[in-house]
Coordinates of C-alpha atoms in Angstrom, one line a residue:
M282 CA -13.8 -26.6 8.6
I283 CA -12.6 -25.1 11.9
E284 CA -9.0 -25.8 11.0
F285 CA -9.5 -24.2 7.5
A286 CA -11.0 -21.1 9.1
A287 CA -8.2 -20.8 11.7
S288 CA -5.5 -21.4 9.1
G289 CA -7.2 -18.8 6.8
L290 CA -7.4 -16.3 9.6
L291 CA -3.7 -16.5 10.5
N292 CA -2.6 -16.4 6.9
G293 CA -5.1 -13.6 6.3
V294 CA -3.6 -11.5 9.1
A295 CA -0.1 -12.2 7.7
V296 CA -0.9 -11.0 4.2
G297 CA -3.3 -8.3 5.5
S298 CA -0.5 -6.7 7.5
I299 CA 1.4 -6.2 4.3
Y300 CA -1.7 -4.8 2.6
A301 CA -2.0 -2.4 5.6
L302 CA 1.5 -1.2 5.1
I303 CA 0.8 -0.5 1.4
A304 CA -2.6 1.1 2.2
L305 CA -0.9 3.4 4.8
G306 CA 1.0 5.1 2.0
F307 CA -2.2 5.3 -0.1
A308 CA -4.1 6.9 2.7
L309 CA -1.5 9.3 3.8
L310 CA -0.9 10.6 0.3
Y311 CA -4.7 11.1 -0.2
K312 CA -5.1 12.7 3.2
S313 CA -2.2 15.1 2.6
T314 CA -2.8 16.0 -1.0
R315 CA -6.4 14.9 -1.8
I316 CA -4.9 12.9 -4.8
L317 CA -6.0 9.3 -5.4
N318 CA -2.8 7.8 -6.7
L319 CA -3.7 5.1 -9.2
A320 CA 0.0 4.4 -9.7
H321 CA 0.5 3.1 -6.2
G322 CA 0.5 -0.5 -7.4
E323 CA 3.3 0.3 -9.7
L324 CA 5.3 1.7 -6.8
V325 CA 4.9 -1.8 -5.2
L326 CA 6.2 -3.3 -8.4
F327 CA 9.1 -0.9 -8.6
G328 CA 10.3 -1.9 -5.1
G329 CA 10.0 -5.6 -5.7
Y330 CA 11.8 -5.6 -9.1
L331 CA 14.6 -3.2 -8.0
A332 CA 15.3 -5.1 -4.7
I333 CA 15.6 -8.4 -6.5
A334 CA 18.0 -6.9 -9.1
L335 CA 20.1 -5.3 -6.4
A336 CA 20.1 -8.5 -4.3
Q337 CA 21.9 -10.3 -7.1
V338 CA 25.0 -8.1 -6.6
L339 CA 24.7 -6.7 -3.1
P340 CA 24.1 -8.1 0.4
F341 CA 20.4 -8.3 1.0
P342 CA 20.2 -5.6 3.8
L343 CA 22.2 -3.2 1.6
A344 CA 20.0 -4.0 -1.4
V345 CA 16.9 -3.2 0.6
T346 CA 18.4 0.1 1.9
V347 CA 19.3 1.2 -1.6
T348 CA 15.8 0.2 -2.9
L349 CA 14.0 2.3 -0.2
L350 CA 16.3 5.3 -0.9
A351 CA 15.6 4.9 -4.6
A352 CA 11.8 4.7 -3.9
A353 CA 11.9 7.9 -1.8
A354 CA 13.9 9.6 -4.5
L355 CA 11.3 8.5 -7.1
G356 CA 8.5 9.9 -4.9
F357 CA 10.3 13.2 -4.6
A358 CA 10.9 13.3 -8.4
V359 CA 7.3 12.5 -9.2
E360 CA 6.0 15.2 -6.9
R361 CA 8.5 17.8 -8.2
A362 CA 8.4 17.1 -11.9
I363 CA 4.8 16.0 -12.5
M364 CA 2.5 16.8 -9.6
R365 CA 3.7 20.3 -8.6
P366 CA 3.1 21.8 -12.0
L367 CA -0.4 20.4 -11.9
F368 CA -1.2 22.3 -8.7
G369 CA -4.6 24.0 -9.1
Q370 CA -5.7 21.9 -12.0
P371 CA -8.9 19.9 -12.0
L372 CA -8.7 16.9 -9.7
L373 CA -9.8 14.4 -12.4
S374 CA -6.9 15.5 -14.6
V375 CA -4.4 14.9 -11.8
V376 CA -5.9 11.4 -11.1
I377 CA -5.7 10.5 -14.8
V378 CA -2.0 11.6 -14.8
T379 CA -1.3 9.2 -12.0
L380 CA -3.0 6.4 -14.1
A381 CA -0.7 7.3 -17.0
L382 CA 2.3 7.3 -14.7
G383 CA 1.4 3.8 -13.5
Y384 CA 1.4 2.5 -17.0
I385 CA 4.7 4.1 -17.8
V386 CA 6.4 2.7 -14.6
R387 CA 4.9 -0.8 -15.2
G388 CA 6.0 -0.8 -18.9
A389 CA 9.5 0.3 -17.9
M390 CA 9.8 -2.4 -15.2
V391 CA 8.6 -5.2 -17.6
G392 CA 10.7 -3.8 -20.4
I393 CA 13.9 -3.9 -18.2
W394 CA 13.3 -7.1 -16.3
G395 CA 10.8 -9.1 -18.4
G396 CA 7.4 -10.5 -17.5
S397 CA 8.4 -13.8 -16.0
T398 CA 8.3 -14.3 -12.2
R399 CA 11.6 -13.5 -10.4
N400 CA 12.6 -14.6 -7.0
F401 CA 14.8 -13.3 -4.2
P402 CA 17.9 -15.3 -3.2
P403 CA 17.0 -17.4 -0.1
V404 CA 17.4 -14.8 2.7
L405 CA 14.7 -16.1 5.1
P406 CA 14.5 -19.5 6.7
A407 CA 12.4 -21.9 4.6
G408 CA 9.9 -24.5 5.8
V409 CA 6.9 -24.4 8.0
V410 CA 6.2 -22.7 11.3
R411 CA 3.4 -23.9 13.6
V412 CA 1.4 -21.1 15.3
A413 CA -1.1 -22.5 17.8
G414 CA -0.7 -25.9 16.1
I415 CA -1.5 -24.5 12.7
P416 CA 1.2 -24.8 10.0
L417 CA 2.2 -21.6 8.2
Q418 CA 4.9 -20.8 5.7
A419 CA 7.9 -19.4 7.6
V420 CA 8.5 -16.7 5.0
G421 CA 4.9 -15.5 5.5
V422 CA 5.4 -15.3 9.2
Y423 CA 8.6 -13.3 8.9
S424 CA 7.1 -11.0 6.3
A425 CA 4.1 -10.3 8.6
A426 CA 6.3 -9.7 11.6
T427 CA 8.4 -7.3 9.6
A428 CA 5.3 -5.5 8.4
A429 CA 4.0 -5.2 12.0
V430 CA 7.4 -3.8 13.2
L431 CA 7.4 -1.2 10.3
L432 CA 3.8 -0.2 11.1
G433 CA 5.0 0.5 14.6
A434 CA 8.0 2.4 13.4
F435 CA 5.8 4.6 11.1
W436 CA 3.5 5.3 14.0
L437 CA 6.4 6.5 16.1
F438 CA 7.7 8.6 13.2
F439 CA 4.4 10.4 12.7
R440 CA 3.9 10.9 16.4
Y441 CA 7.3 12.1 17.6
T442 CA 9.3 13.5 14.6
L443 CA 9.0 17.1 13.4
V444 CA 8.4 15.9 9.8
G445 CA 5.8 13.4 10.9
I446 CA 3.9 16.0 13.1
S447 CA 4.0 18.5 10.1
M448 CA 2.5 15.8 7.8
R449 CA -0.2 15.0 10.4
A450 CA -1.0 18.7 10.8
A451 CA -1.3 19.2 7.0
A452 CA -3.4 16.1 6.7
N453 CA -5.9 17.2 9.3
E454 CA -6.3 20.8 8.2
Q455 CA -4.1 22.2 5.4
L456 CA -5.2 25.9 5.8
T457 CA -4.5 26.0 9.6
A458 CA -1.2 24.1 9.2
S459 CA -0.1 26.6 6.5
T460 CA -1.0 29.5 8.7
L461 CA 1.1 28.1 11.5
G462 CA 4.2 27.9 9.3
V463 CA 4.0 24.4 7.8
S464 CA 5.3 24.3 4.2
L465 CA 2.6 22.5 2.3
R466 CA 4.9 22.0 -0.7
R467 CA 7.4 20.3 1.5
V468 CA 4.7 18.2 3.1
F469 CA 3.4 17.1 -0.3
A470 CA 6.9 16.0 -1.3
Y471 CA 7.3 14.1 1.9
A472 CA 3.9 12.4 1.4
W473 CA 4.9 11.2 -2.1
A474 CA 8.3 10.0 -0.8
F475 CA 6.6 8.2 2.1
A476 CA 4.0 6.6 -0.2
A477 CA 6.6 5.4 -2.6
T478 CA 8.7 3.9 0.2
A479 CA 5.7 2.2 1.8
G480 CA 4.9 0.7 -1.6
A481 CA 8.4 -0.5 -2.1
V482 CA 8.5 -2.2 1.3
G483 CA 5.3 -4.0 0.4
G484 CA 6.8 -5.1 -2.9
I485 CA 9.8 -6.5 -1.1
L486 CA 7.8 -8.3 1.5
L487 CA 5.4 -9.8 -1.0
G488 CA 8.3 -10.6 -3.3
L489 CA 10.0 -12.6 -0.6
W490 CA 6.7 -14.5 -0.2
L491 CA 5.3 -14.9 -3.7
G492 CA 8.0 -13.7 -6.1
V493 CA 7.8 -10.7 -8.3
N494 CA 6.1 -10.3 -11.7
F495 CA 4.0 -7.6 -13.4
A496 CA 0.8 -9.0 -11.6
L497 CA 2.2 -7.6 -8.3
A498 CA 1.0 -4.2 -9.4
H499 CA -2.5 -5.4 -8.9
V500 CA -1.8 -5.5 -5.1
G501 CA -2.1 -1.7 -5.3
L502 CA -5.7 -2.2 -6.2
K503 CA -6.2 -4.5 -3.2
A504 CA -4.7 -1.7 -1.0
L505 CA -7.2 0.6 -2.6
A506 CA -9.9 -1.8 -1.4
A507 CA -8.4 -1.6 2.1
V508 CA -8.4 2.2 2.3
I509 CA -12.0 2.4 0.8
L510 CA -13.1 0.0 3.5
G511 CA -11.3 1.9 6.3
G512 CA -12.0 5.3 4.9
L513 CA -9.9 7.1 2.3
D514 CA -8.9 9.9 4.7
S515 CA -8.3 7.7 7.8
I516 CA -4.8 6.4 8.5
P517 CA -6.0 4.0 11.3
G518 CA -8.7 2.9 8.9
A519 CA -6.1 2.0 6.3
I520 CA -4.5 -0.4 8.8
V521 CA -7.8 -1.9 9.9
G522 CA -8.9 -2.2 6.3
G523 CA -5.7 -3.9 5.2
L524 CA -6.0 -6.5 7.9
A525 CA -9.7 -7.0 7.1
I526 CA -9.2 -7.4 3.4
G527 CA -6.4 -9.9 4.0
V528 CA -8.6 -12.0 6.3
V529 CA -11.7 -11.8 4.0
E530 CA -9.7 -12.6 0.9
T531 CA -8.1 -15.6 2.5
V532 CA -11.0 -17.1 4.5
V533 CA -14.1 -16.2 2.5
G534 CA -12.4 -16.0 -0.9
G535 CA -10.3 -19.0 -0.3
Y536 CA -13.4 -21.1 0.7
I537 CA -15.4 -20.1 -2.3
D538 CA -12.4 -20.5 -4.5
A539 CA -11.9 -24.1 -3.3
H540 CA -15.6 -25.2 -3.2
V541 CA -17.8 -23.0 -5.4
I542 CA -16.1 -20.9 -8.0
Y543 CA -12.4 -21.2 -8.9
G544 CA -10.7 -17.8 -9.1
F545 CA -13.1 -16.0 -6.7
K546 CA -10.3 -15.3 -4.2
D547 CA -8.6 -12.9 -6.6
I548 CA -11.8 -10.8 -7.0
T549 CA -12.8 -10.8 -3.4
P550 CA -11.2 -7.4 -2.6
F551 CA -13.1 -5.8 -5.5
V552 CA -16.4 -7.3 -4.3
V553 CA -15.6 -5.7 -1.0
I554 CA -15.1 -2.3 -2.8
L555 CA -18.6 -2.6 -4.4
L556 CA -20.3 -3.5 -1.1
V557 CA -18.6 -0.8 0.9
L558 CA -19.4 1.9 -1.8
L559 CA -23.1 0.8 -1.8
V560 CA -23.5 0.7 2.0
R561 CA -21.0 3.1 3.5
P562 CA -19.3 5.2 0.7
Y563 CA -17.0 7.0 3.2
G564 CA -15.7 3.7 4.8
L565 CA -15.6 2.6 8.4
F566 CA -13.6 5.5 9.8
G567 CA -13.6 8.0 7.0
T568 CA -15.0 11.5 7.2
E569 CA -18.6 11.9 5.9
H570 CA -18.8 14.6 3.3
I571 CA -22.2 16.0 2.2
E572 CA -22.4 18.1 -0.9
R573 CA -25.7 19.8 -2.0
L574 CA -26.2 20.0 -5.8

């Protein structure tokens, strides 16, 4: 039992770090634009499918670079062509548009590359790595380490670059940031590009670990569970929520899956969503909003 829990904890942290990376894009987009992007999972799928296709003809680092640039371009295009004309429209309409966008992207991906699981060429060492005596898949360890490095890189970007500081300022207080000269339209475009890039990175890391098929889009909903747990408008909360969802899914869901109800692990993040919304609707670190009707 102790070994199961320890193994589940380490594997949960590994997969949770990838969830955190994906959730970071979710949270930043919501915080900057107040748009809940229901197409975020399809951005994960886009990154995974495109990187695998490019890796067949290009060296892996170049395939990843082209994929991330394509994801950023997709984010810019979505903001400019679809979201900007909807500025000022009812929020529900905008959210429904992101839902439709997700179906379109998913249909295009499956139509181009098919529904069967596709795998990357072997670019990471295979086999098992022992951490504190506990065996873990090497590809999972490398994916988690990459996600941790990227989370640190994103933190430096937001803290020290002009673009990152502008995005943080707009995320905290749009009116004040606009008064001080920050272009909200430009920040919104950057937020969409960043969200698409973070999703693509998550798709690549999960694809290296699990392969890519249309079910990978569901990971976006697990990232939604992470940001709801951490707080929709909290970037640190997205990271904490991602790690927590990974651990709960692997340890609690994995135990129930193996001993009580098969298949429970896949629904664990959504059980967390229900519990969090019932007990603390604004999440662990989110801002509490009170509206009188």
